[in-house]
PDB file of C-alpha atoms in Angstrom:
ATOM      1  CA  MET R  93     115.821  97.511  93.259  1.00 89.00           C
ATOM      2  CA  ILE R  94     116.013 100.762  95.013  1.00 95.00           C
ATOM      3  CA  ILE R  95     117.464 103.646  93.073  1.00 95.00           C
ATOM      4  CA  GLN R  96     118.992 105.982  95.622  1.00 96.00           C
ATOM      5  CA  GLY R  97     118.162 109.648  95.438  1.00 96.00           C
ATOM      6  CA  GLY R  98     119.864 112.468  97.323  1.00 94.00           C
ATOM      7  CA  LYS R  99     119.426 116.202  98.582  1.00 94.00           C
ATOM      8  CA  PHE R 100     121.099 119.258  98.495  1.00 95.00           C
ATOM      9  CA  ILE R 101     120.646 122.240 101.073  1.00 95.00           C
ATOM     10  CA  ASP R 102     122.176 125.579 101.304  1.00 96.00           C
ATOM     11  CA  ASP R 103     120.813 129.239 102.254  1.00 97.00           C
ATOM     12  CA  ARG R 104     118.146 129.146  99.345  1.00 96.00           C
ATOM     13  CA  GLY R 105     116.523 125.889 100.632  1.00 95.00           C
ATOM     14  CA  LYS R 106     116.528 122.239  99.566  1.00 94.00           C
ATOM     15  CA  LEU R 107     116.579 120.331  96.424  1.00 94.00           C
ATOM     16  CA  LEU R 108     115.675 116.739  96.228  1.00 93.00           C
ATOM     17  CA  PHE R 109     116.727 114.639  93.461  1.00 95.00           C
ATOM     18  CA  ASN R 110     117.257 111.516  91.800  1.00 96.00           C
ATOM     19  CA  ASN R 111     119.704 111.746  89.203  1.00 96.00           C
ATOM     20  CA  SER R 112     120.302 107.952  88.594  1.00 96.00           C
ATOM     21  CA  LEU R 113     116.477 107.350  87.883  1.00 96.00           C
ATOM     22  CA  ASN R 114     116.006 106.899  84.056  1.00 96.00           C
ATOM     23  CA  LEU R 115     112.327 107.459  83.160  1.00 95.00           C
ATOM     24  CA  SER R 116     112.859 106.855  79.436  1.00 97.00           C
ATOM     25  CA  GLU R 117     110.809 103.534  79.562  1.00 97.00           C
ATOM     26  CA  THR R 118     107.658 105.496  81.275  1.00 97.00           C
ATOM     27  CA  LYS R 119     104.665 106.549  79.402  1.00 98.00           C
ATOM     28  CA  ARG R 120     102.239 107.690  82.105  1.00 97.00           C
ATOM     29  CA  MET R 121     102.304 108.569  85.737  1.00 97.00           C
ATOM     30  CA  TYR R 122      99.940 108.909  88.501  1.00 97.00           C
ATOM     31  CA  VAL R 123      99.693 109.906  92.219  1.00 98.00           C
ATOM     32  CA  VAL R 124      98.540 108.014  95.113  1.00 97.00           C
ATOM     33  CA  GLU R 125      97.318 109.594  98.167  1.00 97.00           C
ATOM     34  CA  ASN R 126      95.522 107.343 100.702  1.00 96.00           C
ATOM     35  CA  GLN R 127      92.470 108.309 102.740  1.00 95.00           C
ATOM     36  CA  ASP R 128      94.406 107.966 105.859  1.00 96.00           C
ATOM     37  CA  THR R 129      97.169 105.762 107.216  1.00 98.00           C
ATOM     38  CA  ASN R 130      95.103 103.003 108.030  1.00 97.00           C
ATOM     39  CA  VAL R 131      94.307 102.409 104.284  1.00 97.00           C
ATOM     40  CA  ILE R 132      95.939  99.586 102.664  1.00 97.00           C
ATOM     41  CA  ARG R 133      95.866  99.188  98.915  1.00 97.00           C
ATOM     42  CA  ALA R 134      96.688  95.531  98.552  1.00 97.00           C
ATOM     43  CA  TRP R 135      97.429  93.378  96.627  1.00 98.00           C
ATOM     44  CA  GLN R 136      97.604  94.502  92.984  1.00 97.00           C
ATOM     45  CA  ALA R 137      99.970  92.862  90.512  1.00 98.00           C
ATOM     46  CA  HIS R 138     101.088  92.941  86.933  1.00 98.00           C
ATOM     47  CA  LYS R 139     102.396  90.233  84.694  1.00 97.00           C
ATOM     48  CA  VAL R 140     103.976  92.731  81.829  1.00 98.00           C
ATOM     49  CA  GLU R 141     103.908  96.305  83.192  1.00 98.00           C
ATOM     50  CA  LYS R 142     106.746  97.716  85.103  1.00 98.00           C
ATOM     51  CA  ARG R 143     106.515 100.483  87.594  1.00 98.00           C
ATOM     52  CA  TRP R 144     108.584 102.813  89.399  1.00 98.00           C
ATOM     53  CA  PHE R 145     107.747 104.470  92.798  1.00 98.00           C
ATOM     54  CA  VAL R 146     108.838 107.609  94.273  1.00 98.00           C
ATOM     55  CA  VAL R 147     107.482 109.250  97.487  1.00 98.00           C
ATOM     56  CA  ILE R 148     107.070 113.097  97.096  1.00 97.00           C
ATOM     57  CA  GLU R 149     105.428 113.553 100.576  1.00 97.00           C
ATOM     58  CA  GLY R 150     105.532 111.688 103.742  1.00 98.00           C
ATOM     59  CA  GLN R 151     106.545 108.223 104.077  1.00 98.00           C
ATOM     60  CA  PHE R 152     105.048 104.867 102.591  1.00 98.00           C
ATOM     61  CA  GLU R 153     105.555 101.254 103.303  1.00 98.00           C
ATOM     62  CA  ILE R 154     105.568  99.153 100.164  1.00 98.00           C
ATOM     63  CA  LYS R 155     105.529  95.461 100.199  1.00 98.00           C
ATOM     64  CA  LEU R 156     106.085  93.150  97.252  1.00 98.00           C
ATOM     65  CA  VAL R 157     105.232  89.590  96.429  1.00 98.00           C
ATOM     66  CA  LYS R 158     106.656  87.687  93.708  1.00 98.00           C
ATOM     67  CA  ILE R 159     103.752  85.854  92.098  1.00 98.00           C
ATOM     68  CA  ASP R 160     104.212  82.208  91.210  1.00 98.00           C
ATOM     69  CA  ASP R 161     100.887  81.520  89.449  1.00 97.00           C
ATOM     70  CA  PHE R 162      98.762  84.368  88.584  1.00 97.00           C
ATOM     71  CA  GLU R 163      95.486  82.014  88.327  1.00 96.00           C
ATOM     72  CA  ASN R 164      96.020  80.626  91.675  1.00 96.00           C
ATOM     73  CA  PRO R 165      99.074  82.062  93.736  1.00 98.00           C
ATOM     74  CA  SER R 166     100.429  80.179  96.817  1.00 97.00           C
ATOM     75  CA  ASP R 167      99.242  81.460 100.081  1.00 96.00           C
ATOM     76  CA  ASN R 168     102.710  81.096 101.650  1.00 96.00           C
ATOM     77  CA  LEU R 169     104.787  83.579  99.143  1.00 98.00           C
ATOM     78  CA  GLU R 170     107.683  85.574 100.780  1.00 97.00           C
ATOM     79  CA  VAL R 171     106.644  89.214 101.389  1.00 98.00           C
ATOM     80  CA  ASP R 172     109.413  92.014 100.810  1.00 97.00           C
ATOM     81  CA  SER R 173     109.314  95.174 102.587  1.00 98.00           C
ATOM     82  CA  HIS R 174     110.317  98.683 101.668  1.00 98.00           C
ATOM     83  CA  LEU R 175     110.099 102.243 103.391  1.00 98.00           C
ATOM     84  CA  LEU R 176     110.171 105.030 101.124  1.00 98.00           C
ATOM     85  CA  ASN R 177     110.149 108.764 102.086  1.00 96.00           C
ATOM     86  CA  ALA R 178     110.295 111.984 100.367  1.00 96.00           C
ATOM     87  CA  GLU R 179     113.339 113.246 102.064  1.00 94.00           C
ATOM     88  CA  THR R 180     115.600 110.834 100.100  1.00 91.00           C
ATOM     89  CA  MET R 181     113.912 110.827  96.809  1.00 93.00           C
ATOM     90  CA  ASP R 182     114.694 107.114  96.381  1.00 96.00           C
ATOM     91  CA  CYS R 183     112.788 104.903  93.729  1.00 98.00           C
ATOM     92  CA  LEU R 184     111.565 101.549  94.086  1.00 98.00           C
ATOM     93  CA  THR R 185     111.349  99.806  90.704  1.00 98.00           C
ATOM     94  CA  ILE R 186     108.733  97.226  90.453  1.00 98.00           C
ATOM     95  CA  GLN R 187     109.678  94.633  87.841  1.00 97.00           C
ATOM     96  CA  PRO R 188     106.669  92.519  86.138  1.00 98.00           C
ATOM     97  CA  GLY R 189     105.469  89.592  88.000  1.00 98.00           C
ATOM     98  CA  TYR R 190     105.022  91.208  91.319  1.00 98.00           C
ATOM     99  CA  ALA R 191     101.936  92.314  93.340  1.00 98.00           C
ATOM    100  CA  THR R 192     102.230  95.254  95.703  1.00 98.00           C
ATOM    101  CA  SER R 193     100.630  96.687  99.135  1.00 98.00           C
ATOM    102  CA  ILE R 194     100.912 100.279  99.488  1.00 98.00           C
ATOM    103  CA  GLN R 195     100.296 102.091 102.856  1.00 98.00           C
ATOM    104  CA  ALA R 196     101.017 105.478 103.973  1.00 98.00           C
ATOM    105  CA  LEU R 197     102.792 105.923 107.153  1.00 98.00           C
ATOM    106  CA  THR R 198     102.161 109.511 107.514  1.00 98.00           C
ATOM    107  CA  GLU R 199      99.138 111.704 106.894  1.00 97.00           C
ATOM    108  CA  LYS R 200      98.987 113.523 103.502  1.00 96.00           C
ATOM    109  CA  ALA R 201     101.597 111.130 102.050  1.00 98.00           C
ATOM    110  CA  LYS R 202     101.902 111.492  98.240  1.00 98.00           C
ATOM    111  CA  LEU R 203     103.585 108.494  96.043  1.00 98.00           C
ATOM    112  CA  VAL R 204     104.154 109.090  92.246  1.00 98.00           C
ATOM    113  CA  VAL R 205     103.816 106.044  90.498  1.00 98.00           C
ATOM    114  CA  PHE R 206     105.321 105.740  86.854  1.00 98.00           C
ATOM    115  CA  SER R 207     104.424 103.076  84.236  1.00 98.00           C
ATOM    116  CA  ASN R 208     105.843 101.841  81.121  1.00 98.00           C
ATOM    117  CA  TYR R 209     102.163 101.325  79.514  1.00 98.00           C
ATOM    118  CA  MET R 210      99.394 103.816  78.771  1.00 97.00           C
ATOM    119  CA  LEU R 211      96.019 102.939  80.653  1.00 94.00           C
ATOM    120  CA  GLY R 212      94.184 100.544  78.646  1.00 94.00           C
ATOM    121  CA  GLU R 213      97.137  99.647  76.294  1.00 97.00           C
ATOM    122  CA  ILE R 214      97.293  96.104  77.789  1.00 97.00           C
ATOM    123  CA  ASN R 215      94.948  94.156  79.923  1.00 96.00           C
ATOM    124  CA  ASP R 216      97.311  93.404  82.850  1.00 97.00           C
ATOM    125  CA  ASP R 217      95.628  94.022  86.143  1.00 96.00           C
ATOM    126  CA  TYR R 218      95.392  91.135  88.696  1.00 97.00           C
ATOM    127  CA  LYS R 219      93.877  91.945  92.042  1.00 97.00           C
ATOM    128  CA  PHE R 220      94.125  89.454  94.939  1.00 97.00           C
ATOM    129  CA  ASP R 221      92.351  89.267  98.486  1.00 96.00           C
ATOM    130  CA  SER R 222      93.915  92.175 100.570  1.00 95.00           C
ATOM    131  CA  HIS R 223      94.572  89.818 103.482  1.00 94.00           C
ATOM    132  CA  LYS R 224      96.196  86.927 101.252  1.00 95.00           C
ATOM    133  CA  TRP R 225     100.077  87.833 102.290  1.00 95.00           C
ATOM    134  CA  LYS R 226     101.023  89.376 105.597  1.00 83.00           C
TER     135      LYS R 226
END
């Protein structure tokens, strides 16, 4: 689900915002900055954890796969792709049960990730081969 942001520009400068994003469920945040645009962080999933992705610099492609079986997922799962960029402040909400692939499309791009669990609060990290889904 995309929560649309916006921007306001006047003679003082630019204000980027996402007034529809409710972060009351979140407990932590972190920033992803890939080494370069060739790096693809794929595929990491969570059964329970919910996440929110907001690009604060540059542009990212985020791919999602709904996992059918966390112990042995199918090879032919549908990949859903989203482009996020800092100019719109859109937020991509990642529901539990999805694997993500994260690729920066511009140099020095930065992605803020919010989570509804503290680090170590639950054991909910699942990693799959980076080439499993295209």
